[in-house]
Amino acid sequence: MNKIVVGNQKMNMSFSDISRFIDEIKGKINSNDVIICPSSIYVPYFLNHDFSVGMQDIFYDNKGAYTGFISPIQAKGMNINYTIIGHSERRSLNETDSIINKKVINATENELKVILCVGETLEEKSVMKTELVLRRQIFGALTGVKKIENVIIAYEPVWSIGSGIVPTKEEIEKIVLYIQKIVKQYVNYEDIPVIYGGSINSQNISDINSISILKGVLVGDASCNSSEFLKIKEVVLK
Ligand code: PGA
């Protein structure tokens, strides 16, 4: 797999912000390995450019009486090939491992590439529970998943998201290896691609990108700023 740069714009950006943002990045990305995940209401404006578009979340059923949700089939029908699942901001609003598991199964079966977010809180880290938490989240999410080749894991320590604090390169490397080891143990799948997310910006990207086992980055805040995002993309996809 090529390295990827995923932008998670969350519930940011007004309509005029996205018009400006799209004007500023237009013609400057030229890679399907850049995946922008806007608020779903703006998805149509992001389609048909020189980058990929992803969902920030996706529902676990394909069709029916589910007010407000979007299904993998609907996303695929719009030429969307990626979705984030299990972001910590959703987990903190009662999205359980079992809901995440259903979403991962259905999305992968429908040939969406799933960016599965996992990561420990500061409290969990401080009592040395990082590995335990990652194990629970990963086993929980991957149980019964047949199309594991459609899964990319994003290691996003909750304490790093939006805080400006980034783990050391050694910490990230150790965790990526741990994630690959437990995925191999659990589903017998070698070298699952792992990306890193949490306070990535144009200043720290060169350092993070030098971690050779990382397959890319998940960018939050900095993905709402076109010049920051383009700089990050330059470093990762060079
Ligand atoms: P951040 O967010 O880059 O603003 O820390 C990352 C994320 O939540 O995916």
PDB file of N, CA and C in Angstrom, residues 40-144:
ATOM      1  N   SER A  40     -20.387  15.298   6.130  1.00  0.00           N
ATOM      2  CA  SER A  40     -21.023  14.609   4.997  1.00  0.00           C
ATOM      3  C   SER A  40     -21.916  15.529   4.155  1.00  0.00           C
ATOM      4  N   ILE A  41     -22.411  16.607   4.764  1.00  0.00           N
ATOM      5  CA  ILE A  41     -23.262  17.520   3.990  1.00  0.00           C
ATOM      6  C   ILE A  41     -22.483  18.170   2.837  1.00  0.00           C
ATOM      7  N   TYR A  42     -21.159  18.239   2.965  1.00  0.00           N
ATOM      8  CA  TYR A  42     -20.338  18.886   1.926  1.00  0.00           C
ATOM      9  C   TYR A  42     -19.735  17.900   0.932  1.00  0.00           C
ATOM     10  N   VAL A  43     -19.940  16.610   1.132  1.00  0.00           N
ATOM     11  CA  VAL A  43     -19.272  15.609   0.277  1.00  0.00           C
ATOM     12  C   VAL A  43     -19.376  15.919  -1.218  1.00  0.00           C
ATOM     13  N   PRO A  44     -20.561  16.254  -1.741  1.00  0.00           N
ATOM     14  CA  PRO A  44     -20.646  16.455  -3.196  1.00  0.00           C
ATOM     15  C   PRO A  44     -19.676  17.515  -3.728  1.00  0.00           C
ATOM     16  N   TYR A  45     -19.370  18.511  -2.911  1.00  0.00           N
ATOM     17  CA  TYR A  45     -18.440  19.555  -3.364  1.00  0.00           C
ATOM     18  C   TYR A  45     -17.000  19.058  -3.464  1.00  0.00           C
ATOM     19  N   PHE A  46     -16.694  17.988  -2.745  1.00  0.00           N
ATOM     20  CA  PHE A  46     -15.331  17.466  -2.725  1.00  0.00           C
ATOM     21  C   PHE A  46     -15.112  16.390  -3.784  1.00  0.00           C
ATOM     22  N   LEU A  47     -16.197  15.915  -4.380  1.00  0.00           N
ATOM     23  CA  LEU A  47     -16.057  14.841  -5.369  1.00  0.00           C
ATOM     24  C   LEU A  47     -15.536  15.393  -6.693  1.00  0.00           C
ATOM     25  N   ASN A  48     -15.010  14.460  -7.495  1.00  0.00           N
ATOM     26  CA  ASN A  48     -14.535  14.810  -8.842  1.00  0.00           C
ATOM     27  C   ASN A  48     -13.392  15.823  -8.869  1.00  0.00           C
ATOM     28  N   HIS A  49     -12.519  15.708  -7.889  1.00  0.00           N
ATOM     29  CA  HIS A  49     -11.276  16.479  -7.923  1.00  0.00           C
ATOM     30  C   HIS A  49     -10.109  15.498  -8.002  1.00  0.00           C
ATOM     31  N   ASP A  50      -8.898  15.988  -7.793  1.00  0.00           N
ATOM     32  CA  ASP A  50      -7.736  15.109  -7.950  1.00  0.00           C
ATOM     33  C   ASP A  50      -7.293  14.464  -6.631  1.00  0.00           C
ATOM     34  N   PHE A  51      -8.263  14.130  -5.783  1.00  0.00           N
ATOM     35  CA  PHE A  51      -7.978  13.438  -4.518  1.00  0.00           C
ATOM     36  C   PHE A  51      -9.169  12.552  -4.193  1.00  0.00           C
ATOM     37  N   SER A  52      -9.033  11.696  -3.176  1.00  0.00           N
ATOM     38  CA  SER A  52     -10.153  10.829  -2.776  1.00  0.00           C
ATOM     39  C   SER A  52     -10.990  11.504  -1.685  1.00  0.00           C
ATOM     40  N   VAL A  53     -12.189  11.003  -1.534  1.00  0.00           N
ATOM     41  CA  VAL A  53     -13.090  11.525  -0.497  1.00  0.00           C
ATOM     42  C   VAL A  53     -13.493  10.365   0.416  1.00  0.00           C
ATOM     43  N   GLY A  54     -13.529  10.629   1.705  1.00  0.00           N
ATOM     44  CA  GLY A  54     -13.945   9.594   2.648  1.00  0.00           C
ATOM     45  C   GLY A  54     -15.056  10.097   3.546  1.00  0.00           C
ATOM     46  N   MET A  55     -15.720   9.143   4.210  1.00  0.00           N
ATOM     47  CA  MET A  55     -16.746   9.488   5.195  1.00  0.00           C
ATOM     48  C   MET A  55     -16.076   9.559   6.582  1.00  0.00           C
ATOM     49  N   GLN A  56     -16.664  10.331   7.480  1.00  0.00           N
ATOM     50  CA  GLN A  56     -16.142  10.380   8.853  1.00  0.00           C
ATOM     51  C   GLN A  56     -16.702   9.235   9.704  1.00  0.00           C
ATOM     52  N   ASP A  57     -17.760   8.621   9.190  1.00  0.00           N
ATOM     53  CA  ASP A  57     -18.414   7.518   9.890  1.00  0.00           C
ATOM     54  C   ASP A  57     -19.355   6.876   8.878  1.00  0.00           C
ATOM     55  N   ILE A  58     -19.798   5.664   9.160  1.00  0.00           N
ATOM     56  CA  ILE A  58     -20.735   5.002   8.240  1.00  0.00           C
ATOM     57  C   ILE A  58     -21.624   4.069   9.066  1.00  0.00           C
ATOM     58  N   PHE A  59     -22.846   3.837   8.604  1.00  0.00           N
ATOM     59  CA  PHE A  59     -23.751   2.993   9.402  1.00  0.00           C
ATOM     60  C   PHE A  59     -23.509   1.506   9.135  1.00  0.00           C
ATOM     61  N   TYR A  60     -24.041   0.648  10.019  1.00  0.00           N
ATOM     62  CA  TYR A  60     -23.759  -0.788   9.901  1.00  0.00           C
ATOM     63  C   TYR A  60     -24.819  -1.567   9.129  1.00  0.00           C
ATOM     64  N   ASP A  61     -25.805  -0.869   8.601  1.00  0.00           N
ATOM     65  CA  ASP A  61     -26.770  -1.581   7.752  1.00  0.00           C
ATOM     66  C   ASP A  61     -26.768  -0.896   6.391  1.00  0.00           C
ATOM     67  N   ASN A  62     -27.358  -1.550   5.416  1.00  0.00           N
ATOM     68  CA  ASN A  62     -27.242  -1.040   4.048  1.00  0.00           C
ATOM     69  C   ASN A  62     -28.383  -0.129   3.623  1.00  0.00           C
ATOM     70  N   LYS A  63     -29.529  -0.259   4.308  1.00  0.00           N
ATOM     71  CA  LYS A  63     -30.712   0.412   3.774  1.00  0.00           C
ATOM     72  C   LYS A  63     -31.806   0.350   4.822  1.00  0.00           C
ATOM     73  N   GLY A  64     -32.704   1.315   4.828  1.00  0.00           N
ATOM     74  CA  GLY A  64     -33.884   1.153   5.663  1.00  0.00           C
ATOM     75  C   GLY A  64     -34.229   2.354   6.510  1.00  0.00           C
ATOM     76  N   ALA A  65     -35.044   2.089   7.505  1.00  0.00           N
ATOM     77  CA  ALA A  65     -35.601   3.160   8.327  1.00  0.00           C
ATOM     78  C   ALA A  65     -34.620   3.551   9.432  1.00  0.00           C
ATOM     79  N   TYR A  66     -33.582   4.270   9.057  1.00  0.00           N
ATOM     80  CA  TYR A  66     -32.570   4.728  10.014  1.00  0.00           C
ATOM     81  C   TYR A  66     -32.370   6.220   9.793  1.00  0.00           C
ATOM     82  N   THR A  67     -33.130   7.023  10.502  1.00  0.00           N
ATOM     83  CA  THR A  67     -33.093   8.462  10.252  1.00  0.00           C
ATOM     84  C   THR A  67     -31.710   9.056  10.528  1.00  0.00           C
ATOM     85  N   GLY A  68     -31.186   9.752   9.551  1.00  0.00           N
ATOM     86  CA  GLY A  68     -29.949  10.499   9.750  1.00  0.00           C
ATOM     87  C   GLY A  68     -28.660   9.759   9.460  1.00  0.00           C
ATOM     88  N   PHE A  69     -28.743   8.489   9.117  1.00  0.00           N
ATOM     89  CA  PHE A  69     -27.507   7.726   8.888  1.00  0.00           C
ATOM     90  C   PHE A  69     -27.193   7.586   7.402  1.00  0.00           C
ATOM     91  N   ILE A  70     -25.968   7.185   7.109  1.00  0.00           N
ATOM     92  CA  ILE A  70     -25.536   6.989   5.726  1.00  0.00           C
ATOM     93  C   ILE A  70     -24.945   5.586   5.620  1.00  0.00           C
ATOM     94  N   SER A  71     -25.314   4.858   4.570  1.00  0.00           N
ATOM     95  CA  SER A  71     -24.867   3.467   4.462  1.00  0.00           C
ATOM     96  C   SER A  71     -23.671   3.333   3.526  1.00  0.00           C
ATOM     97  N   PRO A  72     -22.931   2.221   3.669  1.00  0.00           N
ATOM     98  CA  PRO A  72     -21.801   1.976   2.767  1.00  0.00           C
ATOM     99  C   PRO A  72     -22.232   1.947   1.303  1.00  0.00           C
ATOM    100  N   ILE A  73     -23.410   1.387   1.037  1.00  0.00           N
ATOM    101  CA  ILE A  73     -23.861   1.315  -0.360  1.00  0.00           C
ATOM    102  C   ILE A  73     -24.096   2.721  -0.915  1.00  0.00           C
ATOM    103  N   GLN A  74     -24.675   3.581  -0.083  1.00  0.00           N
ATOM    104  CA  GLN A  74     -24.883   4.966  -0.534  1.00  0.00           C
ATOM    105  C   GLN A  74     -23.544   5.652  -0.795  1.00  0.00           C
ATOM    106  N   ALA A  75     -22.582   5.409   0.093  1.00  0.00           N
ATOM    107  CA  ALA A  75     -21.264   6.038  -0.079  1.00  0.00           C
ATOM    108  C   ALA A  75     -20.595   5.517  -1.349  1.00  0.00           C
ATOM    109  N   LYS A  76     -20.598   4.189  -1.516  1.00  0.00           N
ATOM    110  CA  LYS A  76     -19.979   3.612  -2.718  1.00  0.00           C
ATOM    111  C   LYS A  76     -20.625   4.176  -3.985  1.00  0.00           C
ATOM    112  N   GLY A  77     -21.932   4.350  -3.927  1.00  0.00           N
ATOM    113  CA  GLY A  77     -22.660   4.894  -5.080  1.00  0.00           C
ATOM    114  C   GLY A  77     -22.228   6.308  -5.453  1.00  0.00           C
ATOM    115  N   MET A  78     -21.624   6.994  -4.481  1.00  0.00           N
ATOM    116  CA  MET A  78     -21.113   8.352  -4.749  1.00  0.00           C
ATOM    117  C   MET A  78     -19.623   8.322  -5.073  1.00  0.00           C
ATOM    118  N   ASN A  79     -19.082   7.121  -5.311  1.00  0.00           N
ATOM    119  CA  ASN A  79     -17.644   6.996  -5.627  1.00  0.00           C
ATOM    120  C   ASN A  79     -16.739   7.246  -4.435  1.00  0.00           C
ATOM    121  N   ILE A  80     -17.256   6.956  -3.265  1.00  0.00           N
ATOM    122  CA  ILE A  80     -16.447   7.114  -2.051  1.00  0.00           C
ATOM    123  C   ILE A  80     -15.914   5.746  -1.666  1.00  0.00           C
ATOM    124  N   ASN A  81     -14.628   5.669  -1.427  1.00  0.00           N
ATOM    125  CA  ASN A  81     -14.002   4.365  -1.175  1.00  0.00           C
ATOM    126  C   ASN A  81     -13.419   4.200   0.213  1.00  0.00           C
ATOM    127  N   TYR A  82     -13.523   5.231   1.041  1.00  0.00           N
ATOM    128  CA  TYR A  82     -12.938   5.166   2.383  1.00  0.00           C
ATOM    129  C   TYR A  82     -13.932   5.637   3.430  1.00  0.00           C
ATOM    130  N   THR A  83     -13.810   5.079   4.621  1.00  0.00           N
ATOM    131  CA  THR A  83     -14.538   5.652   5.765  1.00  0.00           C
ATOM    132  C   THR A  83     -13.720   5.516   7.040  1.00  0.00           C
ATOM    133  N   ILE A  84     -13.784   6.538   7.858  1.00  0.00           N
ATOM    134  CA  ILE A  84     -13.242   6.434   9.218  1.00  0.00           C
ATOM    135  C   ILE A  84     -14.290   5.682  10.043  1.00  0.00           C
ATOM    136  N   ILE A  85     -13.852   4.827  10.951  1.00  0.00           N
ATOM    137  CA  ILE A  85     -14.782   4.205  11.917  1.00  0.00           C
ATOM    138  C   ILE A  85     -14.103   4.212  13.293  1.00  0.00           C
ATOM    139  N   GLY A  86     -14.901   4.476  14.326  1.00  0.00           N
ATOM    140  CA  GLY A  86     -14.411   4.352  15.704  1.00  0.00           C
ATOM    141  C   GLY A  86     -13.545   5.501  16.174  1.00  0.00           C
ATOM    142  N   HIS A  87     -13.727   6.673  15.601  1.00  0.00           N
ATOM    143  CA  HIS A  87     -12.955   7.823  16.085  1.00  0.00           C
ATOM    144  C   HIS A  87     -13.233   8.042  17.577  1.00  0.00           C
ATOM    145  N   SER A  88     -12.235   8.480  18.311  1.00  0.00           N
ATOM    146  CA  SER A  88     -12.413   8.611  19.769  1.00  0.00           C
ATOM    147  C   SER A  88     -13.516   9.610  20.118  1.00  0.00           C
ATOM    148  N   GLU A  89     -13.743  10.588  19.220  1.00  0.00           N
ATOM    149  CA  GLU A  89     -14.823  11.538  19.515  1.00  0.00           C
ATOM    150  C   GLU A  89     -16.189  10.857  19.434  1.00  0.00           C
ATOM    151  N   ARG A  90     -16.289   9.796  18.668  1.00  0.00           N
ATOM    152  CA  ARG A  90     -17.535   9.020  18.629  1.00  0.00           C
ATOM    153  C   ARG A  90     -17.567   8.016  19.780  1.00  0.00           C
ATOM    154  N   ARG A  91     -16.414   7.408  20.047  1.00  0.00           N
ATOM    155  CA  ARG A  91     -16.380   6.473  21.179  1.00  0.00           C
ATOM    156  C   ARG A  91     -16.783   7.194  22.459  1.00  0.00           C
ATOM    157  N   SER A  92     -16.369   8.466  22.582  1.00  0.00           N
ATOM    158  CA  SER A  92     -16.687   9.190  23.821  1.00  0.00           C
ATOM    159  C   SER A  92     -18.174   9.539  23.899  1.00  0.00           C
ATOM    160  N   LEU A  93     -18.887   9.401  22.770  1.00  0.00           N
ATOM    161  CA  LEU A  93     -20.343   9.618  22.776  1.00  0.00           C
ATOM    162  C   LEU A  93     -21.070   8.283  22.689  1.00  0.00           C
ATOM    163  N   ASN A  94     -20.538   7.312  23.400  1.00  0.00           N
ATOM    164  CA  ASN A  94     -21.205   6.012  23.561  1.00  0.00           C
ATOM    165  C   ASN A  94     -21.182   5.091  22.366  1.00  0.00           C
ATOM    166  N   GLU A  95     -20.239   5.275  21.453  1.00  0.00           N
ATOM    167  CA  GLU A  95     -20.101   4.273  20.388  1.00  0.00           C
ATOM    168  C   GLU A  95     -19.249   3.134  20.958  1.00  0.00           C
ATOM    169  N   THR A  96     -19.863   1.961  21.069  1.00  0.00           N
ATOM    170  CA  THR A  96     -19.198   0.848  21.752  1.00  0.00           C
ATOM    171  C   THR A  96     -18.375   0.012  20.762  1.00  0.00           C
ATOM    172  N   ASP A  97     -17.528  -0.862  21.323  1.00  0.00           N
ATOM    173  CA  ASP A  97     -16.756  -1.782  20.474  1.00  0.00           C
ATOM    174  C   ASP A  97     -17.693  -2.625  19.620  1.00  0.00           C
ATOM    175  N   SER A  98     -18.848  -2.973  20.155  1.00  0.00           N
ATOM    176  CA  SER A  98     -19.722  -3.858  19.372  1.00  0.00           C
ATOM    177  C   SER A  98     -20.394  -3.109  18.211  1.00  0.00           C
ATOM    178  N   ILE A  99     -20.739  -1.855  18.399  1.00  0.00           N
ATOM    179  CA  ILE A  99     -21.257  -1.059  17.266  1.00  0.00           C
ATOM    180  C   ILE A  99     -20.147  -0.893  16.219  1.00  0.00           C
ATOM    181  N   ILE A 100     -18.961  -0.584  16.701  1.00  0.00           N
ATOM    182  CA  ILE A 100     -17.826  -0.386  15.788  1.00  0.00           C
ATOM    183  C   ILE A 100     -17.578  -1.667  14.993  1.00  0.00           C
ATOM    184  N   ASN A 101     -17.663  -2.795  15.664  1.00  0.00           N
ATOM    185  CA  ASN A 101     -17.467  -4.082  14.995  1.00  0.00           C
ATOM    186  C   ASN A 101     -18.482  -4.289  13.862  1.00  0.00           C
ATOM    187  N   LYS A 102     -19.748  -3.975  14.140  1.00  0.00           N
ATOM    188  CA  LYS A 102     -20.776  -4.139  13.092  1.00  0.00           C
ATOM    189  C   LYS A 102     -20.490  -3.208  11.913  1.00  0.00           C
ATOM    190  N   LYS A 103     -20.061  -2.007  12.226  1.00  0.00           N
ATOM    191  CA  LYS A 103     -19.750  -1.040  11.156  1.00  0.00           C
ATOM    192  C   LYS A 103     -18.561  -1.511  10.318  1.00  0.00           C
ATOM    193  N   VAL A 104     -17.538  -2.030  10.986  1.00  0.00           N
ATOM    194  CA  VAL A 104     -16.342  -2.479  10.247  1.00  0.00           C
ATOM    195  C   VAL A 104     -16.709  -3.662   9.347  1.00  0.00           C
ATOM    196  N   ILE A 105     -17.496  -4.594   9.881  1.00  0.00           N
ATOM    197  CA  ILE A 105     -17.884  -5.752   9.063  1.00  0.00           C
ATOM    198  C   ILE A 105     -18.648  -5.295   7.828  1.00  0.00           C
ATOM    199  N   ASN A 106     -19.654  -4.476   8.029  1.00  0.00           N
ATOM    200  CA  ASN A 106     -20.487  -4.102   6.876  1.00  0.00           C
ATOM    201  C   ASN A 106     -19.741  -3.239   5.867  1.00  0.00           C
ATOM    202  N   ALA A 107     -18.919  -2.322   6.360  1.00  0.00           N
ATOM    203  CA  ALA A 107     -18.175  -1.456   5.433  1.00  0.00           C
ATOM    204  C   ALA A 107     -17.179  -2.273   4.616  1.00  0.00           C
ATOM    205  N   THR A 108     -16.449  -3.168   5.280  1.00  0.00           N
ATOM    206  CA  THR A 108     -15.440  -3.950   4.540  1.00  0.00           C
ATOM    207  C   THR A 108     -16.105  -4.900   3.544  1.00  0.00           C
ATOM    208  N   GLU A 109     -17.245  -5.471   3.947  1.00  0.00           N
ATOM    209  CA  GLU A 109     -17.972  -6.357   3.014  1.00  0.00           C
ATOM    210  C   GLU A 109     -18.409  -5.590   1.763  1.00  0.00           C
ATOM    211  N   ASN A 110     -18.696  -4.314   1.940  1.00  0.00           N
ATOM    212  CA  ASN A 110     -19.103  -3.470   0.806  1.00  0.00           C
ATOM    213  C   ASN A 110     -17.918  -2.813   0.103  1.00  0.00           C
ATOM    214  N   GLU A 111     -16.717  -3.314   0.417  1.00  0.00           N
ATOM    215  CA  GLU A 111     -15.479  -2.845  -0.245  1.00  0.00           C
ATOM    216  C   GLU A 111     -15.149  -1.386   0.009  1.00  0.00           C
ATOM    217  N   LEU A 112     -15.575  -0.894   1.174  1.00  0.00           N
ATOM    218  CA  LEU A 112     -15.025   0.401   1.597  1.00  0.00           C
ATOM    219  C   LEU A 112     -13.733   0.103   2.349  1.00  0.00           C
ATOM    220  N   LYS A 113     -12.730   0.946   2.168  1.00  0.00           N
ATOM    221  CA  LYS A 113     -11.514   0.861   2.985  1.00  0.00           C
ATOM    222  C   LYS A 113     -11.826   1.545   4.304  1.00  0.00           C
ATOM    223  N   VAL A 114     -11.614   0.809   5.388  1.00  0.00           N
ATOM    224  CA  VAL A 114     -11.956   1.330   6.710  1.00  0.00           C
ATOM    225  C   VAL A 114     -10.704   1.852   7.414  1.00  0.00           C
ATOM    226  N   ILE A 115     -10.766   3.083   7.874  1.00  0.00           N
ATOM    227  CA  ILE A 115      -9.697   3.632   8.709  1.00  0.00           C
ATOM    228  C   ILE A 115     -10.192   3.510  10.141  1.00  0.00           C
ATOM    229  N   LEU A 116      -9.749   2.446  10.793  1.00  0.00           N
ATOM    230  CA  LEU A 116     -10.235   2.126  12.136  1.00  0.00           C
ATOM    231  C   LEU A 116      -9.375   2.849  13.171  1.00  0.00           C
ATOM    232  N   CYS A 117     -10.005   3.758  13.932  1.00  0.00           N
ATOM    233  CA  CYS A 117      -9.241   4.535  14.915  1.00  0.00           C
ATOM    234  C   CYS A 117      -9.200   3.822  16.259  1.00  0.00           C
ATOM    235  N   VAL A 118      -8.017   3.747  16.817  1.00  0.00           N
ATOM    236  CA  VAL A 118      -7.841   3.190  18.159  1.00  0.00           C
ATOM    237  C   VAL A 118      -6.874   4.089  18.928  1.00  0.00           C
ATOM    238  N   GLY A 119      -6.950   4.042  20.246  1.00  0.00           N
ATOM    239  CA  GLY A 119      -6.008   4.838  21.034  1.00  0.00           C
ATOM    240  C   GLY A 119      -6.476   4.962  22.463  1.00  0.00           C
ATOM    241  N   GLU A 120      -5.491   5.166  23.328  1.00  0.00           N
ATOM    242  CA  GLU A 120      -5.764   5.218  24.767  1.00  0.00           C
ATOM    243  C   GLU A 120      -5.932   6.657  25.248  1.00  0.00           C
ATOM    244  N   THR A 121      -6.646   6.824  26.352  1.00  0.00           N
ATOM    245  CA  THR A 121      -6.757   8.147  26.980  1.00  0.00           C
ATOM    246  C   THR A 121      -5.508   8.394  27.841  1.00  0.00           C
ATOM    247  N   LEU A 122      -5.380   9.620  28.311  1.00  0.00           N
ATOM    248  CA  LEU A 122      -4.242   9.951  29.174  1.00  0.00           C
ATOM    249  C   LEU A 122      -4.298   9.141  30.471  1.00  0.00           C
ATOM    250  N   GLU A 123      -5.504   8.994  30.967  1.00  0.00           N
ATOM    251  CA  GLU A 123      -5.673   8.238  32.206  1.00  0.00           C
ATOM    252  C   GLU A 123      -5.243   6.781  32.021  1.00  0.00           C
ATOM    253  N   GLU A 124      -5.677   6.198  30.911  1.00  0.00           N
ATOM    254  CA  GLU A 124      -5.289   4.804  30.634  1.00  0.00           C
ATOM    255  C   GLU A 124      -3.777   4.676  30.453  1.00  0.00           C
ATOM    256  N   LYS A 125      -3.197   5.670  29.792  1.00  0.00           N
ATOM    257  CA  LYS A 125      -1.737   5.642  29.595  1.00  0.00           C
ATOM    258  C   LYS A 125      -1.018   5.738  30.944  1.00  0.00           C
ATOM    259  N   SER A 126      -1.556   6.613  31.807  1.00  0.00           N
ATOM    260  CA  SER A 126      -0.851   6.845  33.070  1.00  0.00           C
ATOM    261  C   SER A 126      -0.883   5.614  33.981  1.00  0.00           C
ATOM    262  N   VAL A 127      -1.830   4.718  33.779  1.00  0.00           N
ATOM    263  CA  VAL A 127      -1.820   3.478  34.580  1.00  0.00           C
ATOM    264  C   VAL A 127      -1.366   2.294  33.715  1.00  0.00           C
ATOM    265  N   MET A 128      -0.583   2.589  32.699  1.00  0.00           N
ATOM    266  CA  MET A 128       0.062   1.570  31.849  1.00  0.00           C
ATOM    267  C   MET A 128      -0.930   0.628  31.170  1.00  0.00           C
ATOM    268  N   LYS A 129      -2.085   1.172  30.804  1.00  0.00           N
ATOM    269  CA  LYS A 129      -3.089   0.293  30.191  1.00  0.00           C
ATOM    270  C   LYS A 129      -3.140   0.419  28.670  1.00  0.00           C
ATOM    271  N   THR A 130      -2.183   1.120  28.077  1.00  0.00           N
ATOM    272  CA  THR A 130      -2.251   1.356  26.630  1.00  0.00           C
ATOM    273  C   THR A 130      -2.440   0.050  25.846  1.00  0.00           C
ATOM    274  N   GLU A 131      -1.590  -0.931  26.118  1.00  0.00           N
ATOM    275  CA  GLU A 131      -1.666  -2.165  25.317  1.00  0.00           C
ATOM    276  C   GLU A 131      -2.991  -2.889  25.537  1.00  0.00           C
ATOM    277  N   LEU A 132      -3.426  -2.877  26.777  1.00  0.00           N
ATOM    278  CA  LEU A 132      -4.695  -3.544  27.099  1.00  0.00           C
ATOM    279  C   LEU A 132      -5.858  -2.906  26.326  1.00  0.00           C
ATOM    280  N   VAL A 133      -5.859  -1.571  26.305  1.00  0.00           N
ATOM    281  CA  VAL A 133      -6.932  -0.843  25.621  1.00  0.00           C
ATOM    282  C   VAL A 133      -6.875  -1.101  24.115  1.00  0.00           C
ATOM    283  N   LEU A 134      -5.682  -1.041  23.549  1.00  0.00           N
ATOM    284  CA  LEU A 134      -5.559  -1.263  22.107  1.00  0.00           C
ATOM    285  C   LEU A 134      -6.014  -2.669  21.743  1.00  0.00           C
ATOM    286  N   ARG A 135      -5.650  -3.608  22.585  1.00  0.00           N
ATOM    287  CA  ARG A 135      -6.040  -4.993  22.355  1.00  0.00           C
ATOM    288  C   ARG A 135      -7.570  -5.137  22.359  1.00  0.00           C
ATOM    289  N   ARG A 136      -8.181  -4.514  23.368  1.00  0.00           N
ATOM    290  CA  ARG A 136      -9.651  -4.591  23.457  1.00  0.00           C
ATOM    291  C   ARG A 136     -10.306  -3.946  22.240  1.00  0.00           C
ATOM    292  N   GLN A 137      -9.815  -2.772  21.873  1.00  0.00           N
ATOM    293  CA  GLN A 137     -10.425  -2.055  20.745  1.00  0.00           C
ATOM    294  C   GLN A 137     -10.215  -2.814  19.432  1.00  0.00           C
ATOM    295  N   ILE A 138      -9.029  -3.347  19.237  1.00  0.00           N
ATOM    296  CA  ILE A 138      -8.722  -4.007  17.964  1.00  0.00           C
ATOM    297  C   ILE A 138      -9.436  -5.364  17.874  1.00  0.00           C
ATOM    298  N   PHE A 139      -9.366  -6.143  18.926  1.00  0.00           N
ATOM    299  CA  PHE A 139     -10.070  -7.435  18.882  1.00  0.00           C
ATOM    300  C   PHE A 139     -11.574  -7.184  18.753  1.00  0.00           C
ATOM    301  N   GLY A 140     -12.061  -6.210  19.489  1.00  0.00           N
ATOM    302  CA  GLY A 140     -13.486  -5.877  19.429  1.00  0.00           C
ATOM    303  C   GLY A 140     -13.906  -5.510  18.019  1.00  0.00           C
ATOM    304  N   ALA A 141     -13.105  -4.699  17.364  1.00  0.00           N
ATOM    305  CA  ALA A 141     -13.477  -4.208  16.031  1.00  0.00           C
ATOM    306  C   ALA A 141     -13.321  -5.278  14.958  1.00  0.00           C
ATOM    307  N   LEU A 142     -12.346  -6.171  15.123  1.00  0.00           N
ATOM    308  CA  LEU A 142     -12.019  -7.091  14.017  1.00  0.00           C
ATOM    309  C   LEU A 142     -12.674  -8.466  14.117  1.00  0.00           C
ATOM    310  N   THR A 143     -13.389  -8.711  15.207  1.00  0.00           N
ATOM    311  CA  THR A 143     -14.044 -10.012  15.343  1.00  0.00           C
ATOM    312  C   THR A 143     -14.997 -10.253  14.166  1.00  0.00           C
ATOM    313  N   GLY A 144     -14.805 -11.384  13.490  1.00  0.00           N
ATOM    314  CA  GLY A 144     -15.724 -11.746  12.398  1.00  0.00           C
ATOM    315  C   GLY A 144     -15.508 -10.972  11.109  1.00  0.00           C
TER     316      GLY A 144
END
